[in-house]
PDB file of C-alpha atoms in Angstrom:
ATOM      1  CA  PHE A1361      22.262  33.881 -33.045  1.00 92.00           C
ATOM      2  CA  ILE A1362      25.318  31.625 -32.709  1.00 91.00           C
ATOM      3  CA  GLY A1363      23.197  28.470 -32.530  1.00 89.00           C
ATOM      4  CA  GLN A1364      21.101  29.391 -35.552  1.00 92.00           C
ATOM      5  CA  GLY A1365      23.792  31.079 -37.629  1.00 92.00           C
ATOM      6  CA  VAL A1366      26.954  29.113 -36.881  1.00 93.00           C
ATOM      7  CA  GLY A1367      25.831  25.719 -35.554  1.00 89.00           C
ATOM      8  CA  THR A1368      25.448  23.455 -32.544  1.00 87.00           C
ATOM      9  CA  MET A1369      29.184  22.866 -32.169  1.00 90.00           C
ATOM     10  CA  ALA A1370      29.661  26.621 -31.970  1.00 92.00           C
ATOM     11  CA  ILE A1371      27.333  26.641 -28.936  1.00 91.00           C
ATOM     12  CA  SER A1372      29.517  23.941 -27.373  1.00 91.00           C
ATOM     13  CA  GLY A1373      32.617  25.986 -28.191  1.00 92.00           C
ATOM     14  CA  LEU A1374      30.997  29.012 -26.581  1.00 91.00           C
ATOM     15  CA  ALA A1375      30.182  26.977 -23.463  1.00 90.00           C
ATOM     16  CA  ILE A1376      33.866  26.013 -23.197  1.00 91.00           C
ATOM     17  CA  THR A1377      34.764  29.705 -23.001  1.00 92.00           C
ATOM     18  CA  PHE A1378      32.542  30.347 -19.954  1.00 89.00           C
ATOM     19  CA  PRO A1379      35.245  29.469 -17.366  1.00 90.00           C
ATOM     20  CA  LEU A1380      37.725  31.783 -19.083  1.00 91.00           C
ATOM     21  CA  MET A1381      35.044  34.466 -19.359  1.00 89.00           C
ATOM     22  CA  ASN A1382      34.455  34.066 -15.611  1.00 89.00           C
ATOM     23  CA  LEU A1383      38.158  34.652 -15.043  1.00 91.00           C
ATOM     24  CA  VAL A1384      38.059  37.739 -17.264  1.00 89.00           C
ATOM     25  CA  ILE A1385      35.159  39.069 -15.185  1.00 89.00           C
ATOM     26  CA  ALA A1386      36.855  38.013 -11.922  1.00 91.00           C
ATOM     27  CA  PHE A1387      39.943  40.163 -12.497  1.00 90.00           C
ATOM     28  CA  CYS A1388      37.701  43.034 -13.602  1.00 91.00           C
ATOM     29  CA  VAL A1389      35.336  42.794 -10.600  1.00 89.00           C
ATOM     30  CA  PHE A1390      38.452  42.674  -8.385  1.00 90.00           C
ATOM     31  CA  ILE A1391      38.786  46.371  -9.242  1.00 92.00           C
ATOM     32  CA  ALA A1392      35.194  47.376 -10.020  1.00 91.00           C
ATOM     33  CA  ALA A1393      33.567  46.168  -6.780  1.00 89.00           C
ATOM     34  CA  GLY A1394      36.268  47.647  -4.562  1.00 90.00           C
ATOM     35  CA  GLY A1395      36.375  50.933  -6.447  1.00 92.00           C
ATOM     36  CA  ALA A1396      32.585  51.319  -6.346  1.00 90.00           C
ATOM     37  CA  ALA A1397      32.397  50.641  -2.604  1.00 90.00           C
ATOM     38  CA  ILE A1398      35.240  52.991  -1.702  1.00 92.00           C
ATOM     39  CA  SER A1399      33.954  55.814  -3.901  1.00 90.00           C
ATOM     40  CA  SER A1400      30.518  55.505  -2.220  1.00 88.00           C
ATOM     41  CA  ILE A1401      32.160  55.732   1.200  1.00 90.00           C
ATOM     42  CA  TYR A1402      34.148  58.848   0.268  1.00 90.00           C
ATOM     43  CA  LEU A1403      31.066  60.501  -1.242  1.00 88.00           C
ATOM     44  CA  GLY A1404      29.171  59.749   1.971  1.00 88.00           C
ATOM     45  CA  GLN A1405      31.952  61.568   3.823  1.00 90.00           C
ATOM     46  CA  LYS A1406      31.707  64.497   1.338  1.00 89.00           C
ATOM     47  CA  ASP A1407      35.338  63.832   0.422  1.00 89.00           C
ATOM     48  CA  TYR A1408      35.061  64.500  -3.330  1.00 86.00           C
ATOM     49  CA  THR A1409      38.806  64.824  -3.754  1.00 87.00           C
ATOM     50  CA  ARG A1410      39.442  61.332  -2.435  1.00 88.00           C
ATOM     51  CA  ALA A1411      36.590  59.954  -4.542  1.00 87.00           C
ATOM     52  CA  THR A1412      38.270  61.504  -7.587  1.00 89.00           C
ATOM     53  CA  ASP A1413      41.492  59.741  -6.628  1.00 90.00           C
ATOM     54  CA  VAL A1414      39.590  56.430  -6.633  1.00 91.00           C
ATOM     55  CA  LEU A1415      38.379  57.086 -10.181  1.00 90.00           C
ATOM     56  CA  SER A1416      41.922  57.769 -11.392  1.00 90.00           C
ATOM     57  CA  ASN A1417      43.348  54.718  -9.644  1.00 92.00           C
ATOM     58  CA  VAL A1418      40.743  52.210 -10.826  1.00 92.00           C
ATOM     59  CA  MET A1419      41.128  53.462 -14.402  1.00 91.00           C
ATOM     60  CA  LYS A1420      44.855  52.719 -14.306  1.00 92.00           C
ATOM     61  CA  LEU A1421      44.340  49.369 -12.574  1.00 92.00           C
ATOM     62  CA  SER A1422      41.768  48.398 -15.215  1.00 93.00           C
ATOM     63  CA  ILE A1423      44.205  49.046 -18.038  1.00 93.00           C
ATOM     64  CA  ILE A1424      47.042  47.208 -16.258  1.00 93.00           C
ATOM     65  CA  HIS A1425      44.868  44.169 -15.398  1.00 91.00           C
ATOM     66  CA  SER A1426      43.361  43.962 -18.877  1.00 93.00           C
ATOM     67  CA  LEU A1427      46.697  44.142 -20.686  1.00 94.00           C
ATOM     68  CA  ILE A1428      48.421  41.578 -18.447  1.00 93.00           C
ATOM     69  CA  PHE A1429      45.518  39.119 -18.275  1.00 91.00           C
ATOM     70  CA  GLY A1430      44.564  39.522 -21.921  1.00 92.00           C
ATOM     71  CA  ARG A1431      48.111  39.093 -23.195  1.00 93.00           C
ATOM     72  CA  LEU A1432      48.888  36.021 -21.051  1.00 93.00           C
ATOM     73  CA  SER A1433      45.579  34.385 -21.982  1.00 94.00           C
ATOM     74  CA  LEU A1434      46.222  34.946 -25.693  1.00 94.00           C
ATOM     75  CA  ILE A1435      49.684  33.381 -25.460  1.00 95.00           C
ATOM     76  CA  PHE A1436      48.383  30.192 -23.807  1.00 95.00           C
ATOM     77  CA  LEU A1437      44.849  30.274 -25.237  1.00 95.00           C
ATOM     78  CA  ASP A1438      44.713  26.788 -26.781  1.00 95.00           C
ATOM     79  CA  GLU A1439      46.236  25.146 -23.695  1.00 95.00           C
ATOM     80  CA  ILE A1440      43.741  26.958 -21.441  1.00 94.00           C
ATOM     81  CA  LEU A1441      40.748  25.993 -23.582  1.00 94.00           C
ATOM     82  CA  TYR A1442      41.776  22.318 -23.784  1.00 93.00           C
ATOM     83  CA  PHE A1443      42.192  22.324 -19.991  1.00 91.00           C
ATOM     84  CA  PHE A1444      38.699  23.812 -19.653  1.00 89.00           C
ATOM     85  CA  GLY A1445      37.212  20.962 -21.689  1.00 88.00           C
ATOM     86  CA  ALA A1446      37.657  21.853 -25.376  1.00 89.00           C
ATOM     87  CA  THR A1447      37.953  19.029 -27.920  1.00 90.00           C
ATOM     88  CA  ASP A1448      39.207  18.976 -31.494  1.00 91.00           C
ATOM     89  CA  ALA A1449      35.599  19.568 -32.597  1.00 89.00           C
ATOM     90  CA  THR A1450      35.036  22.678 -30.438  1.00 92.00           C
ATOM     91  CA  ILE A1451      38.475  24.295 -30.064  1.00 94.00           C
ATOM     92  CA  LYS A1452      38.121  26.250 -33.321  1.00 94.00           C
ATOM     93  CA  TYR A1453      34.956  28.009 -32.178  1.00 95.00           C
ATOM     94  CA  ALA A1454      36.194  28.627 -28.648  1.00 94.00           C
ATOM     95  CA  ARG A1455      39.470  30.065 -29.965  1.00 95.00           C
ATOM     96  CA  GLU A1456      37.805  32.362 -32.510  1.00 96.00           C
ATOM     97  CA  PHE A1457      35.430  33.747 -29.886  1.00 96.00           C
ATOM     98  CA  MET A1458      37.994  34.273 -27.141  1.00 96.00           C
ATOM     99  CA  GLN A1459      40.622  35.866 -29.376  1.00 96.00           C
ATOM    100  CA  VAL A1460      38.270  38.748 -30.116  1.00 96.00           C
ATOM    101  CA  ILE A1461      37.139  39.005 -26.480  1.00 96.00           C
ATOM    102  CA  LEU A1462      40.722  39.001 -25.161  1.00 95.00           C
ATOM    103  CA  TYR A1463      41.914  41.632 -27.633  1.00 96.00           C
ATOM    104  CA  GLY A1464      38.974  43.738 -26.436  1.00 95.00           C
ATOM    105  CA  THR A1465      39.620  43.295 -22.703  1.00 95.00           C
ATOM    106  CA  PRO A1466      40.783  46.917 -22.192  1.00 95.00           C
ATOM    107  CA  ILE A1467      37.411  48.090 -23.542  1.00 96.00           C
ATOM    108  CA  SER A1468      35.481  45.506 -21.491  1.00 95.00           C
ATOM    109  CA  TYR A1469      37.346  46.301 -18.280  1.00 94.00           C
ATOM    110  CA  LEU A1470      36.947  50.065 -18.578  1.00 95.00           C
ATOM    111  CA  PHE A1471      33.277  49.664 -19.497  1.00 95.00           C
ATOM    112  CA  ILE A1472      32.490  47.438 -16.488  1.00 93.00           C
ATOM    113  CA  VAL A1473      34.576  49.444 -14.008  1.00 94.00           C
ATOM    114  CA  LEU A1474      33.228  52.844 -15.069  1.00 94.00           C
ATOM    115  CA  ASN A1475      29.676  51.482 -15.135  1.00 94.00           C
ATOM    116  CA  ASN A1476      30.081  50.358 -11.521  1.00 91.00           C
ATOM    117  CA  LEU A1477      31.536  53.729 -10.548  1.00 92.00           C
ATOM    118  CA  MET A1478      28.766  55.596 -12.352  1.00 92.00           C
ATOM    119  CA  ARG A1479      26.151  53.652 -10.396  1.00 89.00           C
ATOM    120  CA  ALA A1480      28.003  54.002  -7.082  1.00 88.00           C
ATOM    121  CA  THR A1481      28.588  57.743  -7.391  1.00 88.00           C
ATOM    122  CA  GLY A1482      24.943  58.714  -7.710  1.00 86.00           C
ATOM    123  CA  TYR A1483      23.932  57.951 -11.311  1.00 90.00           C
ATOM    124  CA  PRO A1484      22.246  54.514 -11.247  1.00 89.00           C
ATOM    125  CA  LYS A1485      19.799  55.420 -14.031  1.00 92.00           C
ATOM    126  CA  LYS A1486      22.633  56.464 -16.352  1.00 93.00           C
ATOM    127  CA  ALA A1487      24.510  53.252 -15.520  1.00 92.00           C
ATOM    128  CA  MET A1488      21.418  51.180 -16.341  1.00 92.00           C
ATOM    129  CA  LEU A1489      20.800  52.986 -19.635  1.00 95.00           C
ATOM    130  CA  SER A1490      24.430  52.635 -20.714  1.00 94.00           C
ATOM    131  CA  ALA A1491      24.336  48.897 -19.972  1.00 93.00           C
ATOM    132  CA  LEU A1492      21.102  48.557 -21.955  1.00 95.00           C
ATOM    133  CA  LEU A1493      22.670  50.532 -24.817  1.00 96.00           C
ATOM    134  CA  SER A1494      25.567  48.067 -24.900  1.00 96.00           C
ATOM    135  CA  VAL A1495      23.180  45.112 -25.081  1.00 96.00           C
ATOM    136  CA  LEU A1496      20.988  46.763 -27.724  1.00 97.00           C
ATOM    137  CA  ILE A1497      23.965  47.427 -29.998  1.00 97.00           C
ATOM    138  CA  ASN A1498      25.122  43.838 -29.457  1.00 97.00           C
ATOM    139  CA  ILE A1499      21.689  42.494 -30.454  1.00 96.00           C
ATOM    140  CA  VAL A1500      21.593  44.670 -33.579  1.00 97.00           C
ATOM    141  CA  LEU A1501      25.147  43.960 -34.749  1.00 97.00           C
ATOM    142  CA  ALA A1502      25.333  40.220 -33.963  1.00 96.00           C
ATOM    143  CA  PRO A1503      22.900  39.063 -36.694  1.00 96.00           C
ATOM    144  CA  ILE A1504      24.527  41.440 -39.183  1.00 97.00           C
ATOM    145  CA  PHE A1505      28.017  40.094 -38.442  1.00 97.00           C
ATOM    146  CA  ILE A1506      26.870  36.449 -38.335  1.00 96.00           C
ATOM    147  CA  PHE A1507      24.182  36.147 -41.029  1.00 96.00           C
ATOM    148  CA  VAL A1508      25.030  38.968 -43.438  1.00 96.00           C
ATOM    149  CA  LEU A1509      28.820  39.298 -43.233  1.00 95.00           C
ATOM    150  CA  GLN A1510      29.339  35.586 -42.431  1.00 94.00           C
ATOM    151  CA  TRP A1511      31.920  36.293 -39.716  1.00 95.00           C
ATOM    152  CA  GLY A1512      30.768  33.339 -37.616  1.00 94.00           C
ATOM    153  CA  ILE A1513      31.298  33.169 -33.879  1.00 95.00           C
ATOM    154  CA  ALA A1514      34.016  35.836 -34.080  1.00 96.00           C
ATOM    155  CA  GLY A1515      31.296  38.189 -35.329  1.00 96.00           C
ATOM    156  CA  ALA A1516      29.275  37.543 -32.177  1.00 96.00           C
ATOM    157  CA  ALA A1517      32.282  38.403 -30.033  1.00 96.00           C
ATOM    158  CA  LEU A1518      32.968  41.533 -32.069  1.00 97.00           C
ATOM    159  CA  ALA A1519      29.349  42.652 -31.644  1.00 97.00           C
ATOM    160  CA  THR A1520      29.800  42.366 -27.874  1.00 96.00           C
ATOM    161  CA  ILE A1521      32.972  44.472 -27.896  1.00 97.00           C
ATOM    162  CA  CYS A1522      31.389  47.078 -30.196  1.00 97.00           C
ATOM    163  CA  GLY A1523      28.417  47.462 -27.839  1.00 97.00           C
ATOM    164  CA  GLN A1524      30.736  47.935 -24.871  1.00 96.00           C
ATOM    165  CA  ALA A1525      32.902  50.409 -26.803  1.00 97.00           C
ATOM    166  CA  VAL A1526      29.949  52.691 -27.604  1.00 96.00           C
ATOM    167  CA  SER A1527      28.785  52.651 -23.983  1.00 96.00           C
ATOM    168  CA  LEU A1528      32.357  53.277 -22.840  1.00 96.00           C
ATOM    169  CA  VAL A1529      32.408  56.516 -24.853  1.00 96.00           C
ATOM    170  CA  TRP A1530      29.288  57.594 -22.944  1.00 94.00           C
ATOM    171  CA  HIS A1531      30.963  56.721 -19.625  1.00 95.00           C
ATOM    172  CA  ILE A1532      34.077  58.720 -20.476  1.00 94.00           C
ATOM    173  CA  TYR A1533      31.947  61.691 -21.551  1.00 93.00           C
ATOM    174  CA  HIS A1534      30.086  61.494 -18.225  1.00 93.00           C
ATOM    175  CA  PHE A1535      33.244  61.479 -16.119  1.00 92.00           C
ATOM    176  CA  LEU A1536      34.784  64.292 -18.168  1.00 91.00           C
ATOM    177  CA  SER A1537      31.859  66.557 -17.250  1.00 88.00           C
ATOM    178  CA  LYS A1538      32.564  68.923 -14.349  1.00 84.00           C
ATOM    179  CA  THR A1539      28.886  68.621 -13.327  1.00 84.00           C
ATOM    180  CA  SER A1540      29.437  65.015 -12.264  1.00 83.00           C
ATOM    181  CA  PHE A1541      30.002  64.454  -8.540  1.00 79.00           C
ATOM    182  CA  VAL A1542      33.204  62.597  -9.458  1.00 86.00           C
ATOM    183  CA  HIS A1543      35.068  63.492 -12.642  1.00 84.00           C
ATOM    184  CA  PHE A1544      38.509  63.203 -14.217  1.00 84.00           C
ATOM    185  CA  ASP A1545      41.097  65.591 -12.824  1.00 81.00           C
ATOM    186  CA  ARG A1546      44.535  65.711 -14.472  1.00 78.00           C
ATOM    187  CA  SER A1547      46.097  67.133 -11.326  1.00 75.00           C
ATOM    188  CA  ARG A1548      45.142  63.989  -9.377  1.00 75.00           C
ATOM    189  CA  ASN A1549      46.330  61.056 -11.437  1.00 75.00           C
ATOM    190  CA  LYS A1550      48.958  59.424  -9.235  1.00 82.00           C
ATOM    191  CA  LEU A1551      48.570  55.842  -8.035  1.00 83.00           C
ATOM    192  CA  SER A1552      47.781  55.677  -4.323  1.00 85.00           C
ATOM    193  CA  TRP A1553      48.833  52.480  -2.590  1.00 89.00           C
ATOM    194  CA  SER A1554      46.350  53.043   0.232  1.00 89.00           C
ATOM    195  CA  ILE A1555      43.484  53.232  -2.276  1.00 90.00           C
ATOM    196  CA  ILE A1556      44.782  50.221  -4.221  1.00 91.00           C
ATOM    197  CA  LYS A1557      45.005  48.213  -0.988  1.00 93.00           C
ATOM    198  CA  HIS A1558      41.394  49.058  -0.086  1.00 92.00           C
ATOM    199  CA  VAL A1559      40.186  48.313  -3.631  1.00 92.00           C
ATOM    200  CA  TYR A1560      41.793  44.876  -3.590  1.00 93.00           C
ATOM    201  CA  SER A1561      40.664  44.040  -0.042  1.00 93.00           C
ATOM    202  CA  ILE A1562      37.009  44.782  -0.850  1.00 91.00           C
ATOM    203  CA  GLY A1563      37.179  43.277  -4.348  1.00 91.00           C
ATOM    204  CA  LEU A1564      38.752  40.020  -3.129  1.00 93.00           C
ATOM    205  CA  SER A1565      35.421  38.423  -2.154  1.00 91.00           C
ATOM    206  CA  PRO A1566      33.637  38.813  -5.535  1.00 89.00           C
ATOM    207  CA  PHE A1567      36.924  37.919  -7.252  1.00 92.00           C
ATOM    208  CA  LEU A1568      37.100  34.586  -5.423  1.00 93.00           C
ATOM    209  CA  MET A1569      33.387  33.928  -6.075  1.00 90.00           C
ATOM    210  CA  ASN A1570      33.986  34.260  -9.827  1.00 89.00           C
ATOM    211  CA  VAL A1571      37.104  32.084  -9.658  1.00 92.00           C
ATOM    212  CA  CYS A1572      35.108  29.398  -7.815  1.00 92.00           C
ATOM    213  CA  ALA A1573      32.373  29.614 -10.457  1.00 88.00           C
ATOM    214  CA  CYS A1574      35.079  29.060 -13.069  1.00 90.00           C
ATOM    215  CA  VAL A1575      36.359  25.947 -11.256  1.00 92.00           C
ATOM    216  CA  VAL A1576      32.823  24.512 -10.938  1.00 91.00           C
ATOM    217  CA  VAL A1577      32.148  24.900 -14.676  1.00 89.00           C
ATOM    218  CA  ILE A1578      35.478  23.242 -15.534  1.00 90.00           C
ATOM    219  CA  PHE A1579      34.593  20.162 -13.452  1.00 92.00           C
ATOM    220  CA  ILE A1580      31.097  19.970 -14.953  1.00 92.00           C
ATOM    221  CA  ASN A1581      32.415  20.307 -18.526  1.00 90.00           C
ATOM    222  CA  LYS A1582      34.956  17.544 -17.992  1.00 89.00           C
ATOM    223  CA  ALA A1583      32.355  15.278 -16.364  1.00 92.00           C
ATOM    224  CA  LEU A1584      29.947  15.817 -19.269  1.00 92.00           C
ATOM    225  CA  LEU A1585      32.680  15.002 -21.797  1.00 89.00           C
ATOM    226  CA  GLU A1586      33.650  11.820 -19.944  1.00 88.00           C
ATOM    227  CA  THR A1587      30.102  10.524 -19.426  1.00 90.00           C
ATOM    228  CA  GLY A1588      28.510  11.823 -22.623  1.00 83.00           C
ATOM    229  CA  GLY A1589      30.358   9.501 -24.997  1.00 79.00           C
ATOM    230  CA  ASP A1590      29.940  10.570 -28.612  1.00 82.00           C
ATOM    231  CA  GLN A1591      27.469  13.239 -27.471  1.00 87.00           C
ATOM    232  CA  GLY A1592      29.872  14.795 -24.955  1.00 87.00           C
ATOM    233  CA  ASP A1593      30.360  18.030 -26.911  1.00 90.00           C
ATOM    234  CA  LEU A1594      26.613  18.442 -27.355  1.00 91.00           C
ATOM    235  CA  ALA A1595      26.120  17.834 -23.624  1.00 92.00           C
ATOM    236  CA  VAL A1596      28.578  20.657 -22.869  1.00 91.00           C
ATOM    237  CA  GLY A1597      26.651  22.919 -25.234  1.00 89.00           C
ATOM    238  CA  ALA A1598      23.335  22.018 -23.592  1.00 91.00           C
ATOM    239  CA  TYR A1599      24.807  22.781 -20.169  1.00 91.00           C
ATOM    240  CA  GLY A1600      26.033  26.112 -21.520  1.00 88.00           C
ATOM    241  CA  ILE A1601      22.470  27.035 -22.516  1.00 90.00           C
ATOM    242  CA  VAL A1602      21.082  25.952 -19.133  1.00 91.00           C
ATOM    243  CA  ASN A1603      23.852  27.895 -17.381  1.00 87.00           C
ATOM    244  CA  ARG A1604      22.883  31.111 -19.193  1.00 86.00           C
ATOM    245  CA  VAL A1605      19.177  30.613 -18.391  1.00 91.00           C
ATOM    246  CA  GLY A1606      20.097  30.127 -14.734  1.00 90.00           C
ATOM    247  CA  MET A1607      22.013  33.410 -14.779  1.00 88.00           C
ATOM    248  CA  LEU A1608      18.749  35.259 -15.494  1.00 89.00           C
ATOM    249  CA  PHE A1609      17.610  34.343 -11.971  1.00 91.00           C
ATOM    250  CA  VAL A1610      20.999  34.975 -10.369  1.00 89.00           C
ATOM    251  CA  MET A1611      21.085  38.462 -11.907  1.00 89.00           C
ATOM    252  CA  ILE A1612      17.952  39.395  -9.934  1.00 92.00           C
ATOM    253  CA  VAL A1613      19.917  38.856  -6.729  1.00 91.00           C
ATOM    254  CA  PHE A1614      22.945  40.679  -8.169  1.00 85.00           C
ATOM    255  CA  GLY A1615      20.727  43.660  -8.997  1.00 87.00           C
ATOM    256  CA  ILE A1616      19.364  43.871  -5.463  1.00 90.00           C
ATOM    257  CA  THR A1617      22.766  43.576  -3.788  1.00 85.00           C
ATOM    258  CA  GLN A1618      24.512  46.001  -6.155  1.00 79.00           C
ATOM    259  CA  GLY A1619      21.700  48.512  -5.665  1.00 83.00           C
ATOM    260  CA  MET A1620      21.935  48.161  -1.873  1.00 85.00           C
ATOM    261  CA  GLN A1621      25.733  48.496  -1.614  1.00 79.00           C
ATOM    262  CA  PRO A1622      26.217  52.196  -2.488  1.00 78.00           C
ATOM    263  CA  ILE A1623      23.335  53.213  -0.197  1.00 81.00           C
ATOM    264  CA  LEU A1624      24.858  51.331   2.743  1.00 81.00           C
TER     265      LEU A1624
END
């Protein structure tokens, strides 16, 4: 939709945002992966109270991480994007896209974290359907925002956040239900340093993997700009498309490992 409705430079601008998007995901997975693993362990031990404490703690950590990371990234957004390989021709598109994404980080973080917890606490089908719902809404809204309302690349970002917001409402409804194995409990909403320590220790590995992926993309973007001459920006955009196609295959492995983890 961005390529057809906004232009080729917009695709290049989008590709420039991938390292920053990886960082956004990295700080989110830092909490989500650890929280999902620990909640599975406590459920295996039939310790529903402790599993409820995990839910409360990861919710608070998600909000804290999203506000701190989102705010700092917004303050230094242009500097970050130029460092990641933006040029005067692509900075406008990268900035417009990331501003919307960063303002929506609380929604994105809560959506991803609660989706992981939903899957890990015995509701993988619900987690899958909620993720598909988010994508479906994104696919429906993106062409409306881009082609009809003429909101450009910012419209694509807004469609993403809207899809996540709707699915987040479903997640919250699920965890408010007393029939869920793990659900919100107002009497157990204090931060537990032992839980936080375990969440971070388990989440550190996927966090570092995403950070390394960010570093790799930065080096590739800069190399393409240096060697591509006048076509450097288009080369970055082409790599961005190839990168997304490659993720389709990587996601197969992610699906297998994420499905295996709660069972183990």
